[in-house]
Structures are given as C-alpha cells and as structure tokens.
Amino acid sequence: MDEKELLRLEHLHKEFGGNVVLKDFDLSVKKGEVIVIIGPSGCGKSTLLRCINGLEAVQSGKITFEGAPVEKNSKNISQIRQKIGMVFQSYDLFPHKTVLQNIILAPCKVQKRKKEEVEQEALQLLERVGLNDKKDAFPRELSGGQKQRVAIVRALCMHPDILLFDEVTAALDPEMVREVLDTMLELAKQGSTMLIVTHEMSFARAVADRILFLDGGELVEESNSPKDFFDHPKTERAQKFLQTFEYE
Amino acid sequence: MQDLGIDLLFKGSNFLRLLNGLWVALRISLISVVISIGLGLLVGALMTLQNKVLKVIMRIYLEIVRIMPQMVLLFIVFFGSTRVFGWNISAEISSIIVFTFWGTAEMGDLVRGALISIPRHQYESAQALGLSTVQTYVHIIIPQTIRRLIPLSINLITRMIKTTSLVMMIGIVEVLKVGQQIIEANRRTSPNAAFGIFATVFFLYFIVCWPISKLAGFLEKKWS
C-alpha cells in the first residue's frame, strides 16, 4: 500500500468518570477511504468521532492527523479542525444566520478567504445538493433533510481532508433520510475520505470501503468487504447486532 | 356633563411642569437601566460559572430583590442610611441606587437564562469549523444571546419606568407628584381636576411605554 495515511489512532483510551467508552483503540485511515462504523448505542462510535477532532479529550493514546497530534486544548487545534469537517446528528446550523452566511462564516473568518470567492463556491456546492434557491433562507425555514445537506455543504466549503458524519440521519423523518444519504454517496464516489457513524445498514453496505463493528468501546470485527460482513459476519456479537435489523 | 378638569393643563405652565416631572422619572429609570444592563451582563455571566459560593450569593441577592418591595428598599437607602451611617444621599441618587440594585439582579437572571439556553452543539459545531473561542462567542453565542435578551430586557425597562412612580415617597417631584400638586393647588376652582390630571399622567406613561413594548413584540417576532 503506497496510499497516503491521513489519520492514525494509537491505543486510544477514553472514559467518562470510570465508565470506559474506548479501550485501547487503534485505527489507520488512508486518503480516499470510506469507513463506516456501526455498533449498538453507547458503543463509543460517536465519542470516537468527537475525539478525532478534539471535541473530547482522551485519557491516553495518540491521535495523529496529517502528522500532527490532535489534542483538545492545544494551540493548533483550530488549524487541525479546519481540515476535519464534521456533521452532527442534531441540526447544528446557526439559527441567526442565513444558509449562505452559515456556509461562508468559517471560510471567511477562520481561513480569511475572500468573501466573493467563498460565496461563489458556496453557491456551486448548494446547487450540487439542490438547495441554491434556499441560500437566503433561515435554518428554521428548512426541513430536517435540507438542514443536514446545508451542514454538509458548510463542512465541504472549508476544503476538509476528511469528513466525519455522526449519525447525520438519525433525527430525520424517513423520507428525508434518502436525500442526505444520496449526497454522502456522491461525495464518496468523488473520492472524499469519510468516517461515517450510522444505523442505516443498506447505506453502509453501499458506501463503505471498510466496515468497523464496535461494541463496548472495542473493535470487535473489521472487514474490507461490506458484502461479506453483512452476509457472513464472523463474530457472534456482530451476528446478534445485525439480526436486530432483520424482520422475519 | 361635568367638566373633566383638563382645562387646568393649559393654565400657567402646568403642562410643561408635568412634562418636566416625566423627564425626572425617565432620567431616573434610564440611568438605572443603563447601569443595570452593564452590571447585569457581568452578574449573569458570573451566575453561569460553576462556583458554589458565588451561586449561593447570587441566589440570595436575587431572592432579596424579588421579595422586598421596592418602596422598602427606597426607604432603607434614603432614610436608613442617613440615620445609621450619617450619609447624605440625595433622593435621586437613592432612587438610582435602588433601581440599579433591582435592575441588575433581574437583568443578571435574564442574561443567565439566555446564556444557558444556547445549546451545547452550537459551541461544538462552531469549534468543529475551526472557530477560536473568541470567534465562537463573537459570531455565534453573543448574537444569539442578545436576540433572546432584548425582548425580555425591554419588558424590564418598562417595568422600571412604571415603578418610578414610587420615588415621590422619598420626596422626588416626578410626574405623578407634579400632578398631585396641580390638583391640590386648584381644589376649589377645579374640583374635578383629579380625573383630568391623572388621566393625563396615565397618557404620558402610556406614550413612553407603549412604543417600547411594541418594539419588544416586533423584535420577538422577527427573531423567533
């Protein structure tokens, strides 16, 4: 493998007051990889993503992104976060700003790019997700699916090297889920590096290069072939977990 | 029909005197409001800190202000301080002290409420975009806090303006007191003046407070 390693997690250990959420966790992510992380609620998936962009501090272990250490309170954390796009489960748009203002805020203020240039790019991105007519709308005027697509555009406009998706469709009505997943699928096709936490199993199967199954803060099963994993999970815990999604 | 005593307004400089009285009331409330907003922001920010001692102190302060009638506070500051400490505080300064003491507590509580009502993911999504702590506050948290705060604090401002009618009890000649003086002075010639003059005082309060509370309603709608 001569592909470039983007992100490396070594012996990550994270606990909340004695409750261990991540146990000695290792992961290496290469450029262009789409990794889907699944597992039961409370297995540490979301915490893992939050540690990667330094929203949570870890007790021990090391996170390296593009050669630089990620630490919650370090000085360069803002620099690193600019390169890591994150979309959350809750609609996290800024309610007092329009769609366009939401998107251009960080590129203009953090990256100090020219407003005209950023606006132009924002409009192109909005067009790609079919929302260019909503550029002057406020978040409260959008549906849940539209908000999440704007949140994705907002992350993309920073030109991140990796995108983290934390259960972005979990709070959506079923008919809204599709439009968001389609957007993500498109990004995957274009070669974006993505780490996706989701409960949408058929989407995971379609989008993933690699599947990680977490339970109790540990990596229980890993597979480079989503098809194999979903059809013939090797571990008992994964089998049990996947069965909960099936109906007889 | 009986005459309503409104003609008294045009006798001598009566109407001008009423307006002067109104200005005294407004001056006391405006000065208090401005100081209260400044101190209230500070107190509100202090209230959100996770400090136990500070929390208890703030709690007691807030309860005292809520429980004590403003008039009692006025009497304590104006009469009490002179007897016990020998301070000679003017009535207007006493009023401003009491109104600021009151306004700061209420404003602080409003600021605290507005600050903690901003969801945590607003901070986090700003950070995730690479915004620094200062940028997060300047662009995300403070604008949202102010939007929540303005309608509520305008409500407080109108209440403070109305409550200035109490300061005549410590000898300040504000609009209500001027009204009383006019009525007393013309008791024989215009026995019905109580209606006309107090109605005028009501009207004066109304034209000051109504636009302010309208503004609150407008802003609330705009930012909801």
Short mmCIF file of C-alpha atoms in Angstrom, two decimals:
data_model
loop_
_atom_site.label_atom_id
_atom_site.label_comp_id
_atom_site.label_asym_id
_atom_site.label_seq_id
_atom_site.Cartn_x
_atom_site.Cartn_y
_atom_site.Cartn_z
CA MET A 1 0.00 0.00 0.00
CA ASP A 2 1.58 3.26 -1.09
CA GLU A 3 -1.53 5.30 -0.40
CA LYS A 4 -1.04 8.16 2.00
CA GLU A 5 -2.04 7.69 5.60
CA LEU A 6 -4.21 10.57 6.75
CA LEU A 7 -5.23 9.70 10.25
CA ARG A 8 -3.82 7.35 12.83
CA LEU A 9 -5.23 6.42 16.21
CA GLU A 10 -2.97 4.51 18.60
CA HIS A 11 -4.02 2.85 21.86
CA LEU A 12 -6.83 5.31 22.38
CA HIS A 13 -8.34 5.14 25.84
CA LYS A 14 -11.30 7.25 26.85
CA GLU A 15 -13.54 7.10 29.87
CA PHE A 16 -16.20 9.26 31.45
CA GLY A 17 -15.75 9.01 35.22
CA GLY A 18 -14.86 5.34 35.39
CA ASN A 19 -17.13 4.38 32.51
CA VAL A 20 -14.80 3.20 29.76
CA VAL A 21 -16.00 4.21 26.29
CA LEU A 22 -12.94 3.41 24.19
CA LYS A 23 -10.48 0.64 25.06
CA ASP A 24 -7.05 0.55 23.53
CA PHE A 25 -8.41 1.54 20.15
CA ASP A 26 -6.27 1.56 17.00
CA LEU A 27 -7.18 2.78 13.55
CA SER A 28 -5.42 3.94 10.44
CA VAL A 29 -7.27 5.84 7.74
CA LYS A 30 -5.85 6.32 4.25
CA LYS A 31 -6.68 9.08 1.86
CA GLY A 32 -9.84 8.36 -0.12
CA GLU A 33 -11.09 5.66 2.19
CA VAL A 34 -14.73 5.50 3.23
CA ILE A 35 -15.03 3.84 6.61
CA VAL A 36 -18.38 3.07 8.17
CA ILE A 37 -18.55 2.50 11.90
CA ILE A 38 -21.51 0.58 13.24
CA GLY A 39 -22.45 -0.87 16.57
CA PRO A 40 -25.06 -0.73 19.31
CA SER A 41 -25.90 2.51 21.08
CA GLY A 42 -23.29 3.56 23.60
CA CYS A 43 -20.55 1.50 21.99
CA GLY A 44 -18.29 4.54 21.63
CA LYS A 45 -18.85 5.36 17.95
CA SER A 46 -19.83 8.97 18.43
CA THR A 47 -17.19 9.51 21.09
CA LEU A 48 -14.61 8.20 18.68
CA LEU A 49 -15.51 10.85 16.09
CA ARG A 50 -15.59 13.56 18.74
CA CYS A 51 -12.10 12.58 19.89
CA ILE A 52 -10.77 12.73 16.34
CA ASN A 53 -11.45 16.44 16.01
CA GLY A 54 -10.56 17.19 19.59
CA LEU A 55 -14.03 17.90 20.98
CA GLU A 56 -13.29 15.28 23.64
CA ALA A 57 -10.01 14.81 25.44
CA VAL A 58 -8.64 11.26 25.70
CA GLN A 59 -7.09 9.80 28.83
CA SER A 60 -4.30 8.08 26.98
CA GLY A 61 -3.25 7.15 23.47
CA LYS A 62 -2.39 9.23 20.48
CA ILE A 63 -4.28 10.73 17.57
CA THR A 64 -2.22 11.89 14.63
CA PHE A 65 -3.78 13.75 11.73
CA GLU A 66 -1.55 14.52 8.74
CA GLY A 67 1.45 14.08 11.01
CA ALA A 68 0.26 16.49 13.70
CA PRO A 69 -1.02 15.41 17.10
CA VAL A 70 -4.68 16.16 17.89
CA GLU A 71 -5.15 17.38 21.45
CA LYS A 72 -8.27 19.04 22.77
CA ASN A 73 -6.70 22.13 24.31
CA SER A 74 -3.59 22.51 22.19
CA LYS A 75 -2.89 25.76 20.38
CA ASN A 76 -3.05 24.39 16.86
CA ILE A 77 -6.36 22.54 17.36
CA SER A 78 -8.21 25.17 15.34
CA GLN A 79 -5.81 24.60 12.42
CA ILE A 80 -6.45 20.87 12.55
CA ARG A 81 -10.22 21.23 12.86
CA GLN A 82 -10.29 23.27 9.66
CA LYS A 83 -9.03 20.18 7.86
CA ILE A 84 -11.55 17.89 9.55
CA GLY A 85 -15.15 18.50 8.53
CA MET A 86 -17.80 17.27 10.91
CA VAL A 87 -21.55 16.95 10.59
CA PHE A 88 -23.55 16.20 13.73
CA GLN A 89 -26.75 14.34 14.43
CA SER A 90 -28.52 17.38 15.84
CA TYR A 91 -29.21 20.14 13.38
CA ASP A 92 -26.30 22.35 14.22
CA LEU A 93 -26.78 25.24 11.80
CA PHE A 94 -26.52 28.69 13.36
CA PRO A 95 -30.15 29.82 13.67
CA HIS A 96 -29.42 33.56 13.45
CA LYS A 97 -27.66 33.30 10.11
CA THR A 98 -29.00 32.53 6.66
CA VAL A 99 -27.96 29.40 4.79
CA LEU A 100 -25.32 31.31 2.84
CA GLN A 101 -24.00 33.10 5.95
CA ASN A 102 -23.78 29.76 7.75
CA ILE A 103 -21.63 28.37 4.97
CA ILE A 104 -19.27 31.30 4.42
CA LEU A 105 -18.68 32.21 8.08
CA ALA A 106 -15.79 29.87 8.80
CA PRO A 107 -14.06 30.14 5.38
CA CYS A 108 -14.12 33.95 5.68
CA LYS A 109 -13.34 34.34 9.38
CA VAL A 110 -11.11 31.35 10.04
CA GLN A 111 -9.39 30.82 6.71
CA LYS A 112 -9.51 34.54 5.83
CA ARG A 113 -10.56 33.83 2.27
CA LYS A 114 -12.21 36.44 0.06
CA LYS A 115 -15.95 36.73 0.56
CA GLU A 116 -16.82 36.81 -3.16
CA GLU A 117 -14.80 33.70 -3.90
CA VAL A 118 -16.27 31.78 -0.96
CA GLU A 119 -19.80 32.85 -1.86
CA GLN A 120 -19.35 31.64 -5.38
CA GLU A 121 -18.11 28.29 -4.17
CA ALA A 122 -20.91 28.06 -1.61
CA LEU A 123 -23.50 28.63 -4.33
CA GLN A 124 -21.96 25.93 -6.51
CA LEU A 125 -22.00 23.48 -3.63
CA LEU A 126 -25.59 24.40 -2.78
CA GLU A 127 -26.54 23.76 -6.37
CA ARG A 128 -24.97 20.32 -6.19
CA VAL A 129 -27.21 19.39 -3.28
CA GLY A 130 -30.20 21.06 -4.95
CA LEU A 131 -30.60 23.91 -2.50
CA ASN A 132 -29.42 27.02 -4.35
CA ASP A 133 -32.88 28.56 -4.07
CA LYS A 134 -32.58 28.37 -0.27
CA LYS A 135 -29.44 30.46 0.06
CA ASP A 136 -31.20 33.35 1.81
CA ALA A 137 -33.49 31.18 3.93
CA PHE A 138 -33.00 30.84 7.67
CA PRO A 139 -32.46 27.36 9.12
CA ARG A 140 -35.91 27.39 10.76
CA GLU A 141 -37.47 27.56 7.28
CA LEU A 142 -35.80 24.34 6.15
CA SER A 143 -36.78 20.71 6.61
CA GLY A 144 -34.51 18.42 8.60
CA GLY A 145 -33.05 16.87 5.47
CA GLN A 146 -32.36 20.26 3.94
CA LYS A 147 -30.64 21.40 7.13
CA GLN A 148 -28.35 18.40 7.09
CA ARG A 149 -27.47 18.98 3.44
CA VAL A 150 -26.60 22.59 4.27
CA ALA A 151 -24.50 21.34 7.20
CA ILE A 152 -22.63 19.07 4.79
CA VAL A 153 -22.06 21.95 2.37
CA ARG A 154 -20.85 24.09 5.27
CA ALA A 155 -18.29 21.44 6.16
CA LEU A 156 -17.24 21.00 2.50
CA CYS A 157 -16.69 24.69 1.94
CA MET A 158 -13.72 24.53 4.34
CA HIS A 159 -12.00 22.10 1.91
CA PRO A 160 -11.51 19.45 4.59
CA ASP A 161 -9.23 16.47 4.02
CA ILE A 162 -11.56 14.19 5.90
CA LEU A 163 -15.26 14.27 6.71
CA LEU A 164 -16.80 12.89 9.89
CA PHE A 165 -20.51 12.08 9.91
CA ASP A 166 -22.05 11.40 13.30
CA GLU A 167 -25.44 9.69 12.77
CA VAL A 168 -26.49 12.52 10.49
CA THR A 169 -29.78 10.87 9.54
CA ALA A 170 -30.76 9.59 12.98
CA ALA A 171 -33.03 12.54 13.79
CA LEU A 172 -34.64 12.74 10.34
CA ASP A 173 -38.03 11.65 9.10
CA PRO A 174 -37.68 8.53 6.95
CA GLU A 175 -38.44 10.32 3.68
CA MET A 176 -35.72 12.86 4.39
CA VAL A 177 -33.04 10.25 5.02
CA ARG A 178 -32.58 9.37 1.38
CA GLU A 179 -31.68 12.85 0.14
CA VAL A 180 -28.96 13.17 2.76
CA LEU A 181 -27.54 9.71 2.13
CA ASP A 182 -27.51 10.37 -1.63
CA THR A 183 -25.42 13.46 -1.01
CA MET A 184 -22.96 11.44 1.04
CA LEU A 185 -22.84 8.66 -1.52
CA GLU A 186 -21.97 11.22 -4.16
CA LEU A 187 -19.13 12.56 -2.03
CA ALA A 188 -17.79 9.05 -1.54
CA LYS A 189 -17.79 8.50 -5.31
CA GLN A 190 -15.78 11.66 -5.80
CA GLY A 191 -13.04 10.27 -3.60
CA SER A 192 -13.64 12.08 -0.31
CA THR A 193 -12.16 10.50 2.76
CA MET A 194 -15.01 9.80 5.13
CA LEU A 195 -15.65 8.32 8.54
CA ILE A 196 -19.34 7.59 8.91
CA VAL A 197 -21.24 6.52 12.01
CA THR A 198 -24.67 5.31 11.00
CA HIS A 199 -27.53 2.94 11.71
CA GLU A 200 -28.54 2.77 8.04
CA MET A 201 -27.27 -0.70 7.20
CA SER A 202 -28.09 -0.77 3.50
CA PHE A 203 -26.40 2.59 3.09
CA ALA A 204 -23.35 1.31 4.99
CA ARG A 205 -23.18 -1.64 2.63
CA ALA A 206 -23.37 0.60 -0.42
CA VAL A 207 -20.90 3.27 0.61
CA ALA A 208 -18.23 1.56 2.71
CA ASP A 209 -14.75 0.50 1.69
CA ARG A 210 -14.26 -0.79 5.18
CA ILE A 211 -16.64 -1.63 7.98
CA LEU A 212 -15.77 -1.37 11.65
CA PHE A 213 -18.04 -3.03 14.15
CA LEU A 214 -17.66 -1.62 17.66
CA ASP A 215 -19.09 -2.93 20.89
CA GLY A 216 -18.27 -1.86 24.42
CA GLY A 217 -15.55 0.51 23.24
CA GLU A 218 -13.63 -2.19 21.39
CA LEU A 219 -13.19 -3.05 17.77
CA VAL A 220 -14.98 -6.39 17.56
CA GLU A 221 -14.88 -7.01 13.83
CA GLU A 222 -13.35 -5.30 10.86
CA SER A 223 -13.95 -6.09 7.23
CA ASN A 224 -12.69 -4.78 3.92
CA SER A 225 -15.68 -6.25 2.19
CA PRO A 226 -19.01 -4.85 3.36
CA LYS A 227 -20.81 -7.60 1.49
CA ASP A 228 -19.00 -10.33 3.40
CA PHE A 229 -19.53 -8.58 6.67
CA PHE A 230 -23.26 -8.14 6.26
CA ASP A 231 -23.88 -11.58 4.75
CA HIS A 232 -21.47 -13.60 6.88
CA PRO A 233 -20.43 -11.76 10.00
CA LYS A 234 -17.66 -13.70 11.71
CA THR A 235 -18.18 -12.80 15.33
CA GLU A 236 -21.17 -13.72 17.38
CA ARG A 237 -21.68 -10.17 18.63
CA ALA A 238 -21.86 -8.82 15.10
CA GLN A 239 -24.28 -11.57 14.11
CA LYS A 240 -26.53 -10.69 17.03
CA PHE A 241 -26.34 -6.99 16.25
CA LEU A 242 -27.17 -7.45 12.57
CA GLN A 243 -30.10 -9.70 13.42
CA THR A 244 -31.80 -6.83 15.22
CA PHE A 245 -32.20 -5.10 11.85
CA GLU A 246 -33.94 -8.07 10.23
CA TYR A 247 -37.60 -8.88 10.18
CA GLU A 248 -38.93 -12.34 9.54
CA MET B 1 -71.70 66.85 31.58
CA GLN B 2 -69.28 67.64 34.33
CA ASP B 3 -66.06 69.24 33.28
CA LEU B 4 -63.10 66.87 33.47
CA GLY B 5 -60.57 69.38 34.68
CA ILE B 6 -58.48 69.05 31.56
CA ASP B 7 -58.52 72.82 31.10
CA LEU B 8 -56.11 73.03 34.06
CA LEU B 9 -53.38 71.70 31.78
CA PHE B 10 -53.42 74.95 29.88
CA LYS B 11 -53.36 77.14 32.95
CA GLY B 12 -49.99 78.72 33.61
CA SER B 13 -47.15 76.31 32.88
CA ASN B 14 -48.95 73.25 34.21
CA PHE B 15 -48.44 71.02 31.19
CA LEU B 16 -44.80 71.96 30.97
CA ARG B 17 -44.42 71.12 34.67
CA LEU B 18 -45.94 67.70 34.05
CA LEU B 19 -43.50 67.11 31.20
CA ASN B 20 -40.65 68.16 33.48
CA GLY B 21 -41.89 65.64 36.03
CA LEU B 22 -41.98 62.99 33.34
CA TRP B 23 -38.40 63.80 32.46
CA VAL B 24 -37.35 63.33 36.12
CA ALA B 25 -39.00 59.89 36.11
CA LEU B 26 -37.41 58.97 32.79
CA ARG B 27 -33.99 60.23 33.85
CA ILE B 28 -34.00 58.04 36.95
CA SER B 29 -35.17 54.99 35.03
CA LEU B 30 -32.85 55.47 32.05
CA ILE B 31 -29.72 55.97 34.16
CA SER B 32 -30.68 52.90 36.22
CA VAL B 33 -31.41 50.86 33.10
CA VAL B 34 -28.06 51.65 31.51
CA ILE B 35 -26.11 50.76 34.68
CA SER B 36 -28.29 47.67 35.24
CA ILE B 37 -27.62 46.35 31.76
CA GLY B 38 -23.87 46.73 32.19
CA LEU B 39 -23.77 45.18 35.65
CA GLY B 40 -26.44 42.63 34.71
CA LEU B 41 -24.28 41.25 31.89
CA LEU B 42 -21.47 40.78 34.38
CA VAL B 43 -23.70 39.25 37.06
CA GLY B 44 -25.36 36.97 34.51
CA ALA B 45 -22.00 35.73 33.28
CA LEU B 46 -20.94 35.14 36.91
CA MET B 47 -24.12 33.16 37.52
CA THR B 48 -23.24 30.69 34.77
CA LEU B 49 -19.88 29.88 36.38
CA GLN B 50 -19.90 26.62 38.27
CA ASN B 51 -18.85 28.19 41.56
CA LYS B 52 -20.87 27.09 44.59
CA VAL B 53 -20.16 30.12 46.81
CA LEU B 54 -20.90 32.53 44.00
CA LYS B 55 -24.11 30.68 43.22
CA VAL B 56 -25.40 30.96 46.80
CA ILE B 57 -24.53 34.68 46.98
CA MET B 58 -26.30 35.37 43.69
CA ARG B 59 -29.29 33.33 44.76
CA ILE B 60 -29.66 35.30 48.00
CA TYR B 61 -29.24 38.60 46.15
CA LEU B 62 -31.90 37.66 43.63
CA GLU B 63 -34.35 36.49 46.31
CA ILE B 64 -33.89 39.69 48.35
CA VAL B 65 -34.70 41.77 45.30
CA ARG B 66 -37.72 39.66 44.47
CA ILE B 67 -39.16 39.57 47.96
CA MET B 68 -38.51 43.14 49.12
CA PRO B 69 -40.97 45.76 47.90
CA GLN B 70 -39.07 48.47 46.04
CA MET B 71 -40.56 51.06 48.35
CA VAL B 72 -38.99 49.43 51.41
CA LEU B 73 -35.64 49.43 49.63
CA LEU B 74 -36.10 53.12 48.84
CA PHE B 75 -36.83 53.90 52.50
CA ILE B 76 -33.84 51.89 53.70
CA VAL B 77 -31.44 53.62 51.35
CA PHE B 78 -32.82 57.14 51.68
CA PHE B 79 -33.84 57.35 55.35
CA GLY B 80 -31.97 54.41 56.85
CA SER B 81 -28.55 55.24 55.52
CA THR B 82 -28.74 58.79 56.84
CA ARG B 83 -29.60 57.65 60.38
CA VAL B 84 -27.17 54.77 60.67
CA PHE B 85 -24.17 55.83 58.59
CA GLY B 86 -24.75 59.53 58.51
CA TRP B 87 -24.60 59.53 54.72
CA ASN B 88 -26.36 62.34 52.98
CA ILE B 89 -27.55 60.70 49.79
CA SER B 90 -29.88 62.77 47.63
CA ALA B 91 -33.29 61.35 46.85
CA GLU B 92 -32.49 60.97 43.16
CA ILE B 93 -29.24 59.12 43.84
CA SER B 94 -31.05 56.90 46.35
CA SER B 95 -33.62 56.04 43.70
CA ILE B 96 -30.94 55.27 41.16
CA ILE B 97 -29.16 53.02 43.69
CA VAL B 98 -32.35 51.10 44.47
CA PHE B 99 -33.42 50.80 40.84
CA THR B 100 -29.97 49.65 39.81
CA PHE B 101 -29.85 47.13 42.67
CA TRP B 102 -33.15 45.75 41.45
CA GLY B 103 -32.44 46.00 37.72
CA THR B 104 -29.03 44.34 37.99
CA ALA B 105 -30.50 41.30 39.73
CA GLU B 106 -33.29 40.87 37.21
CA MET B 107 -31.09 41.62 34.24
CA GLY B 108 -28.47 39.20 35.54
CA ASP B 109 -31.07 36.48 35.78
CA LEU B 110 -32.21 37.19 32.22
CA VAL B 111 -28.62 37.06 30.95
CA ARG B 112 -28.02 33.80 32.80
CA GLY B 113 -31.18 32.31 31.29
CA ALA B 114 -30.25 33.45 27.78
CA LEU B 115 -26.70 32.11 28.07
CA ILE B 116 -27.64 28.65 29.30
CA SER B 117 -30.41 28.37 26.73
CA ILE B 118 -27.84 28.27 23.91
CA PRO B 119 -27.47 24.55 23.15
CA ARG B 120 -24.07 22.94 23.61
CA HIS B 121 -23.93 21.84 19.99
CA GLN B 122 -23.84 25.47 18.92
CA TYR B 123 -20.47 25.80 20.67
CA GLU B 124 -19.32 22.46 19.31
CA SER B 125 -20.27 22.99 15.71
CA ALA B 126 -18.51 26.36 15.78
CA GLN B 127 -15.40 24.72 17.21
CA ALA B 128 -15.61 21.89 14.71
CA LEU B 129 -15.43 24.51 11.94
CA GLY B 130 -12.17 25.76 13.44
CA LEU B 131 -13.52 28.90 15.10
CA SER B 132 -11.49 30.01 18.10
CA THR B 133 -13.17 30.56 21.46
CA VAL B 134 -13.31 34.31 20.89
CA GLN B 135 -14.70 33.87 17.36
CA THR B 136 -17.28 31.41 18.66
CA TYR B 137 -18.53 33.98 21.18
CA VAL B 138 -18.40 36.94 18.79
CA HIS B 139 -20.11 35.29 15.82
CA ILE B 140 -22.28 32.58 17.33
CA ILE B 141 -23.01 32.81 21.05
CA ILE B 142 -23.31 36.55 21.78
CA PRO B 143 -25.55 37.39 18.79
CA GLN B 144 -27.92 34.60 19.78
CA THR B 145 -27.86 35.62 23.44
CA ILE B 146 -28.67 39.24 22.57
CA ARG B 147 -31.57 38.18 20.40
CA ARG B 148 -33.06 36.24 23.28
CA LEU B 149 -32.27 39.02 25.72
CA ILE B 150 -33.64 42.13 24.05
CA PRO B 151 -37.37 41.39 24.22
CA LEU B 152 -37.04 40.27 27.85
CA SER B 153 -34.97 43.25 28.93
CA ILE B 154 -37.35 45.69 27.26
CA ASN B 155 -40.07 44.27 29.44
CA LEU B 156 -37.86 45.01 32.46
CA ILE B 157 -37.26 48.57 31.23
CA THR B 158 -40.98 49.37 31.02
CA ARG B 159 -41.49 47.93 34.49
CA MET B 160 -38.71 50.17 35.81
CA ILE B 161 -40.23 53.23 34.19
CA LYS B 162 -43.62 52.48 35.74
CA THR B 163 -42.13 51.85 39.16
CA THR B 164 -40.55 55.31 39.27
CA SER B 165 -43.98 56.49 40.46
CA LEU B 166 -42.81 55.26 43.90
CA VAL B 167 -39.95 57.73 44.18
CA MET B 168 -42.30 60.56 45.16
CA MET B 169 -42.47 58.78 48.52
CA ILE B 170 -38.93 59.95 49.23
CA GLY B 171 -39.68 63.48 48.09
CA ILE B 172 -38.81 63.47 44.41
CA VAL B 173 -41.11 65.64 42.36
CA GLU B 174 -41.72 63.44 39.37
CA VAL B 175 -44.70 63.39 37.04
CA LEU B 176 -47.20 61.86 39.48
CA LYS B 177 -46.20 64.27 42.26
CA VAL B 178 -46.50 67.25 39.92
CA GLY B 179 -49.97 66.02 39.03
CA GLN B 180 -50.91 65.89 42.70
CA GLN B 181 -49.56 69.40 43.28
CA ILE B 182 -51.60 70.79 40.42
CA ILE B 183 -54.73 69.10 41.71
CA GLU B 184 -54.16 70.32 45.27
CA ALA B 185 -53.49 73.89 44.17
CA ASN B 186 -56.75 74.08 42.23
CA ARG B 187 -59.00 72.13 44.54
CA ARG B 188 -61.52 74.98 44.92
CA THR B 189 -61.72 76.17 41.33
CA SER B 190 -61.47 72.78 39.63
CA PRO B 191 -62.67 70.02 41.93
CA ASN B 192 -62.77 67.52 39.07
CA ALA B 193 -59.11 68.01 38.18
CA ALA B 194 -58.16 64.66 39.78
CA PHE B 195 -59.68 62.93 36.79
CA GLY B 196 -58.23 65.11 34.06
CA ILE B 197 -54.75 65.39 35.51
CA PHE B 198 -54.32 61.75 36.46
CA ALA B 199 -55.71 60.76 33.07
CA THR B 200 -53.02 62.95 31.54
CA VAL B 201 -50.35 61.30 33.70
CA PHE B 202 -51.66 57.91 32.58
CA PHE B 203 -51.46 59.06 28.99
CA LEU B 204 -47.87 60.30 29.44
CA TYR B 205 -46.77 56.93 30.87
CA PHE B 206 -48.58 55.25 28.04
CA ILE B 207 -46.87 57.18 25.23
CA VAL B 208 -43.48 56.40 26.77
CA CYS B 209 -44.01 52.69 27.49
CA TRP B 210 -46.22 51.65 24.62
CA PRO B 211 -43.66 52.16 21.81
CA ILE B 212 -41.07 50.35 23.90
CA SER B 213 -43.23 47.30 24.46
CA LYS B 214 -44.29 47.40 20.79
CA LEU B 215 -40.62 47.26 19.87
CA ALA B 216 -40.19 44.21 22.10
CA GLY B 217 -43.07 42.47 20.37
CA PHE B 218 -41.69 43.35 16.96
CA LEU B 219 -38.19 42.08 17.76
CA GLU B 220 -39.55 38.91 19.32
CA LYS B 221 -41.49 38.14 16.16
CA LYS B 222 -38.58 38.98 13.90
CA TRP B 223 -36.11 36.76 15.73
CA SER B 224 -38.30 33.91 16.86
#
